[in-house]
């Protein structure tokens, strides 16, 4: 029976006998109030994690963060203090990973060294009511749900915090594709090579939004498309890329060139074609001249070979070997004939040459042959 019910009973019985029940009502009310106070006091004095703040924290890569876990213990919590920090598994069928604990007035490290390199308790003595952890430089692999559990029997309480580590966008690159001539189509592009998704791009012209009818832009790809370029669209454009943890920007100055006249284009084309034809004709003439010169050189070489004299005769060496001591003259001498069979061939400017008797005896049967220049 609560206080409202007891009051209702008192009002119902008041009309019957107010004197008899007044003492009962006062006693009942006191008992109910004492019971409620005891229950409220017992709930307030139990182990409780008192940290407040967002349950999801977003941080850029390299920043520091504190995951709060302050607590208070009740007078009935007399057991040994036990603090545990763990990473909650996204798969509900898998158990959580214990990374850091404090028990028996000692700190214990359970997590991977790469994860625990910059992670530790915020306070040197977590038993003083602050079991928060501090990460000096968060990395992408720190992303996850952390759970703080504080236990001192019979009291126990816990708190979960989700940490989302994102990478800032890098400085984007701005460039143009297409013709920057008036009347043409041109696209401005903006791209950041690094950064956690989602990345959003926004083009502005000299600090103002681009609202021209021929201009459209895509916030996801970073493209600003101009379908009909004009002088009014020339100027300095700025592209800003951003995500949940940072933003960067780049600039591009767009020109508005006058298109060349059609007469000039036609004249340039005709001149180019004529120059090409002239070059081709010169090449053909050069090839013809080189080929004709080569043929002429071949004909001259053939004529020289036909008019060249025959090689000198070597009959003198043969005659000298056959007839030692006798000289040979290949040209007929106009000197007077000598009474000898060899007077037409062997001559001497001083006196007639007579063969020795031994030679005459051996060659008495030979006759001179004009084809060979010696007796045969």
XYZ file of C-alpha atoms in Angstrom:
376
model
C 0.000 0.000 0.000
C 1.471 3.344 -0.995
C 0.839 6.810 0.464
C -2.030 7.617 -1.904
C -3.867 4.421 -1.004
C -3.398 5.036 2.730
C -4.727 8.554 2.395
C -7.746 7.246 0.563
C -8.389 4.700 3.351
C -8.081 7.444 5.931
C -10.636 9.621 4.169
C -13.025 6.705 3.857
C -12.794 5.873 7.556
C -12.820 9.466 8.750
C -16.516 9.823 8.502
C -17.120 6.749 10.686
C -14.908 7.330 13.582
C -12.329 10.064 13.241
C -11.017 9.685 16.774
C -10.325 5.996 16.549
C -8.459 5.988 13.294
C -6.486 9.231 13.508
C -3.644 7.495 15.344
C -3.665 4.623 12.823
C -3.458 6.967 9.856
C -0.534 8.871 11.274
C 1.321 5.656 12.052
C 0.678 4.180 8.609
C 1.806 7.312 6.844
C 5.038 7.387 8.807
C 5.807 3.772 7.985
C 5.163 4.301 4.262
C 7.310 7.416 4.126
C 10.171 5.679 5.905
C 9.974 2.751 3.522
C 10.048 5.028 0.468
C 12.991 6.998 1.853
C 14.909 3.828 2.558
C 14.312 2.510 -0.958
C 15.287 5.802 -2.534
C 18.381 6.065 -0.401
C 19.422 2.509 -1.250
C 19.039 3.195 -5.031
C 21.059 6.394 -4.862
C 23.904 4.860 -2.938
C 24.466 1.861 -5.273
C 27.399 1.684 -7.750
C 26.706 4.120 -10.594
C 28.633 5.408 -13.629
C 28.023 9.145 -13.575
C 29.675 10.273 -16.844
C 27.441 12.179 -19.238
C 27.846 13.357 -22.801
C 27.312 12.017 -26.325
C 27.282 8.301 -26.801
C 28.927 8.740 -30.223
C 32.104 10.769 -30.642
C 33.552 11.735 -34.033
C 37.236 12.631 -34.231
C 39.715 13.351 -37.002
C 42.764 11.178 -37.423
C 45.586 12.367 -35.175
C 43.387 14.167 -32.649
C 43.111 13.274 -28.964
C 39.979 12.094 -27.203
C 38.797 11.187 -23.698
C 36.217 8.449 -23.184
C 34.586 9.329 -19.882
C 33.770 6.800 -17.168
C 33.452 8.425 -13.752
C 31.642 6.454 -11.050
C 30.435 6.460 -7.435
C 30.061 3.460 -5.125
C 27.418 2.986 -2.429
C 28.059 2.204 1.249
C 26.963 -1.353 0.718
C 29.487 -1.897 -2.134
C 32.266 -3.418 -0.092
C 33.813 -5.845 -2.586
C 37.092 -5.427 -4.428
C 37.095 -2.786 -7.159
C 37.242 -4.174 -10.696
C 37.375 -1.882 -13.782
C 37.280 -3.269 -17.304
C 37.475 -1.551 -20.714
C 36.606 -3.692 -23.720
C 35.850 -3.350 -27.434
C 32.346 -4.528 -28.233
C 32.256 -6.964 -31.139
C 29.949 -5.895 -33.989
C 28.955 -9.555 -34.290
C 26.607 -10.341 -31.436
C 27.609 -13.999 -31.588
C 31.244 -13.150 -30.792
C 32.564 -12.139 -27.394
C 33.937 -8.698 -26.651
C 37.710 -8.025 -26.605
C 39.148 -6.960 -23.242
C 41.788 -4.236 -23.757
C 42.451 -2.646 -20.332
C 41.622 -3.472 -16.718
C 42.309 -2.342 -13.160
C 41.985 -4.806 -10.324
C 43.816 -5.431 -7.083
C 45.181 -1.876 -7.335
C 47.119 -2.869 -10.457
C 46.716 -1.992 -14.146
C 46.660 -4.746 -16.749
C 46.988 -4.320 -20.520
C 45.212 -6.893 -22.690
C 44.811 -5.213 -26.093
C 46.972 -5.321 -29.201
C 50.162 -3.220 -28.846
C 49.321 -1.127 -31.921
C 45.936 -0.304 -30.379
C 47.333 0.371 -26.911
C 50.283 2.491 -28.058
C 48.491 5.759 -27.331
C 45.691 4.491 -25.021
C 45.768 4.518 -21.210
C 43.786 5.453 -18.115
C 43.326 9.187 -17.793
C 44.198 9.106 -14.084
C 47.131 7.317 -12.573
C 44.830 5.804 -9.885
C 41.425 4.852 -11.332
C 40.220 3.735 -7.887
C 39.599 7.383 -6.931
C 36.370 7.516 -8.923
C 37.578 8.228 -12.482
C 38.066 5.235 -14.777
C 38.109 7.321 -17.990
C 40.614 6.454 -20.737
C 42.602 8.891 -22.890
C 43.817 8.361 -26.488
C 46.530 10.852 -27.417
C 46.426 10.321 -31.208
C 43.499 8.410 -32.631
C 43.907 6.265 -35.718
C 41.352 4.754 -38.056
C 41.689 1.361 -36.327
C 40.494 2.966 -33.061
C 37.023 3.167 -34.584
C 34.595 1.021 -32.579
C 32.341 0.796 -29.550
C 34.130 0.916 -26.177
C 32.496 -0.363 -22.978
C 33.442 0.680 -19.449
C 32.400 -1.708 -16.673
C 32.889 -0.823 -12.997
C 32.205 -3.470 -10.366
C 32.454 -3.504 -6.599
C 30.302 -6.276 -5.201
C 27.433 -6.237 -4.935
C 27.224 -3.052 -7.077
C 28.049 -2.974 -10.795
C 27.407 -0.500 -13.623
C 28.634 0.087 -17.197
C 28.614 2.580 -20.060
C 29.161 2.279 -23.836
C 30.724 4.923 -26.086
C 31.096 4.703 -29.865
C 34.230 6.317 -31.296
C 34.287 7.157 -35.007
C 37.727 8.118 -36.315
C 37.719 9.812 -39.727
C 40.475 11.117 -41.990
C 40.452 14.751 -43.012
C 40.190 15.426 -46.758
C 43.486 16.248 -48.423
C 44.001 19.464 -50.383
C 42.050 18.891 -53.621
C 43.286 19.428 -57.159
C 41.363 21.765 -59.472
C 41.561 21.615 -63.281
C 39.476 22.280 -66.399
C 38.549 20.055 -69.339
C 37.180 21.326 -72.613
C 37.359 24.634 -74.466
C 37.544 27.905 -72.583
C 36.378 29.778 -75.692
C 33.146 31.725 -75.640
C 30.275 29.519 -76.781
C 32.075 26.264 -76.017
C 31.560 23.656 -73.310
C 33.943 23.349 -70.374
C 34.006 21.353 -67.139
C 35.756 22.298 -63.909
C 36.866 19.322 -61.827
C 37.819 19.068 -58.162
C 39.227 15.927 -56.539
C 40.666 15.114 -53.126
C 42.909 12.027 -53.089
C 42.441 11.255 -49.358
C 39.684 11.592 -46.812
C 36.978 9.532 -45.159
C 33.662 9.263 -46.954
C 31.329 10.865 -47.475
C 33.164 13.740 -49.206
C 31.112 16.685 -50.415
C 32.248 19.246 -53.019
C 30.980 22.798 -53.481
C 31.989 25.267 -56.217
C 31.651 29.011 -55.687
C 32.636 31.949 -57.912
C 34.402 34.784 -56.137
C 32.758 33.806 -52.855
C 29.204 33.533 -54.215
C 27.137 30.508 -55.295
C 27.119 29.776 -59.024
C 23.508 30.165 -60.189
C 23.907 30.682 -63.950
C 21.396 28.867 -66.159
C 24.077 27.070 -68.181
C 25.968 25.842 -65.098
C 25.330 22.619 -63.188
C 27.466 20.988 -60.502
C 27.644 17.601 -58.800
C 28.387 17.656 -55.073
C 29.484 14.009 -55.036
C 31.926 14.048 -57.978
C 33.124 17.645 -57.721
C 32.320 18.539 -61.351
C 30.986 21.932 -62.446
C 29.708 21.765 -66.037
C 29.237 24.835 -68.264
C 27.225 24.045 -71.395
C 27.494 27.509 -73.020
C 30.547 29.445 -71.916
C 30.355 33.235 -71.890
C 32.366 36.225 -70.731
C 30.119 36.557 -67.688
C 31.288 33.174 -66.422
C 34.988 34.035 -66.513
C 36.658 34.576 -63.155
C 38.130 32.787 -60.146
C 36.324 29.698 -58.910
C 36.864 27.995 -55.543
C 36.144 24.349 -54.779
C 35.699 23.272 -51.149
C 35.722 19.617 -50.147
C 34.520 18.583 -46.690
C 33.518 15.681 -44.494
C 32.451 15.373 -40.873
C 35.889 16.214 -39.453
C 37.504 18.719 -41.810
C 37.536 20.725 -45.042
C 40.039 21.883 -47.677
C 39.866 23.977 -50.855
C 41.528 24.846 -54.175
C 41.087 27.575 -56.814
C 40.933 27.816 -60.595
C 40.810 30.914 -62.827
C 38.544 30.361 -65.842
C 39.209 32.357 -69.021
C 36.776 33.436 -71.747
C 38.746 33.363 -75.017
C 37.433 34.774 -78.277
C 36.933 31.987 -80.832
C 39.048 32.299 -84.044
C 37.311 33.537 -87.231
C 36.222 30.988 -89.832
C 38.130 32.808 -92.622
C 41.343 32.531 -90.649
C 40.758 28.844 -90.007
C 40.117 28.169 -93.708
C 43.172 30.163 -94.789
C 45.361 28.345 -92.291
C 44.071 25.000 -93.517
C 44.768 25.859 -97.197
C 48.285 27.086 -96.394
C 49.007 23.960 -94.421
C 47.841 21.704 -97.265
C 49.984 23.612 -99.814
C 53.055 23.355 -97.613
C 52.484 19.643 -97.250
C 52.217 19.202 -101.034
C 55.418 21.187 -101.598
C 57.285 19.068 -99.085
C 56.045 15.884 -100.774
C 57.143 17.156 -104.230
C 60.590 18.020 -102.906
C 60.952 14.562 -101.427
C 59.929 12.933 -104.706
C 62.429 15.064 -106.691
C 65.182 14.224 -104.262
C 64.499 10.511 -104.591
C 64.458 10.733 -108.399
C 67.796 12.610 -108.482
C 69.449 10.161 -106.152
C 68.207 7.199 -108.177
C 69.334 8.726 -111.517
C 72.788 9.543 -110.166
C 73.249 6.011 -108.900
C 72.355 4.550 -112.345
C 74.786 6.895 -114.140
C 77.625 5.880 -111.830
C 76.981 2.235 -112.646
C 77.164 2.870 -116.454
C 80.451 4.787 -116.152
C 81.976 1.960 -114.136
C 81.006 -0.553 -116.820
C 82.597 1.575 -119.613
C 85.873 1.903 -117.708
C 86.076 -1.841 -117.239
C 85.550 -2.461 -121.018
C 88.373 -0.049 -122.109
C 91.010 -1.228 -119.642
C 94.162 -2.895 -121.196
C 94.867 -6.599 -120.695
C 97.316 -7.644 -118.006
C 101.036 -7.695 -118.865
C 102.472 -10.884 -120.316
C 104.650 -13.062 -118.147
C 106.324 -14.894 -121.031
C 109.695 -13.289 -120.245
C 109.915 -15.186 -116.994
C 109.128 -18.422 -118.799
C 111.696 -17.799 -121.490
C 114.336 -16.852 -118.970
C 113.764 -20.044 -117.137
C 113.958 -22.093 -120.319
C 116.868 -20.245 -121.779
C 119.138 -18.869 -119.075
C 121.410 -16.072 -120.123
C 119.091 -14.984 -122.981
C 117.119 -11.746 -122.644
C 113.647 -11.403 -124.186
C 112.316 -8.361 -125.999
C 108.607 -8.392 -126.595
C 108.818 -5.670 -129.247
C 110.340 -6.424 -132.585
C 113.570 -4.592 -133.020
C 114.122 -2.645 -136.205
C 117.791 -3.618 -136.139
C 119.279 -5.634 -138.991
C 118.618 -9.269 -139.143
C 121.208 -11.656 -137.792
C 121.978 -14.993 -139.404
C 120.205 -17.050 -136.863
C 116.955 -18.848 -136.402
C 116.252 -16.626 -133.416
C 117.084 -13.327 -135.120
C 113.384 -12.267 -135.106
C 113.108 -12.695 -131.392
C 116.512 -12.426 -129.694
C 118.476 -9.375 -130.482
C 121.385 -7.480 -129.075
C 122.223 -3.886 -129.667
C 125.984 -4.513 -129.825
C 126.440 -7.733 -131.681
C 124.486 -10.661 -133.063
C 123.399 -13.209 -130.585
C 124.278 -16.741 -131.334
C 122.967 -19.445 -129.150
C 125.484 -21.699 -127.554
C 126.210 -24.913 -129.285
C 124.538 -26.922 -126.578
C 121.361 -24.959 -126.933
C 121.494 -25.057 -130.743
C 121.763 -28.764 -130.654
C 118.738 -29.054 -128.351
C 116.488 -26.681 -130.212
C 117.478 -27.377 -133.821
C 114.098 -28.916 -134.455
C 112.033 -26.005 -132.987
C 110.223 -23.294 -134.909
C 109.262 -19.795 -133.776
C 105.605 -19.269 -133.076
C 104.421 -15.608 -133.064
C 101.402 -16.410 -130.774
C 103.703 -17.392 -127.885
C 106.794 -15.261 -128.610
C 109.266 -18.136 -128.432
C 110.271 -21.273 -130.413
C 108.024 -24.281 -130.062
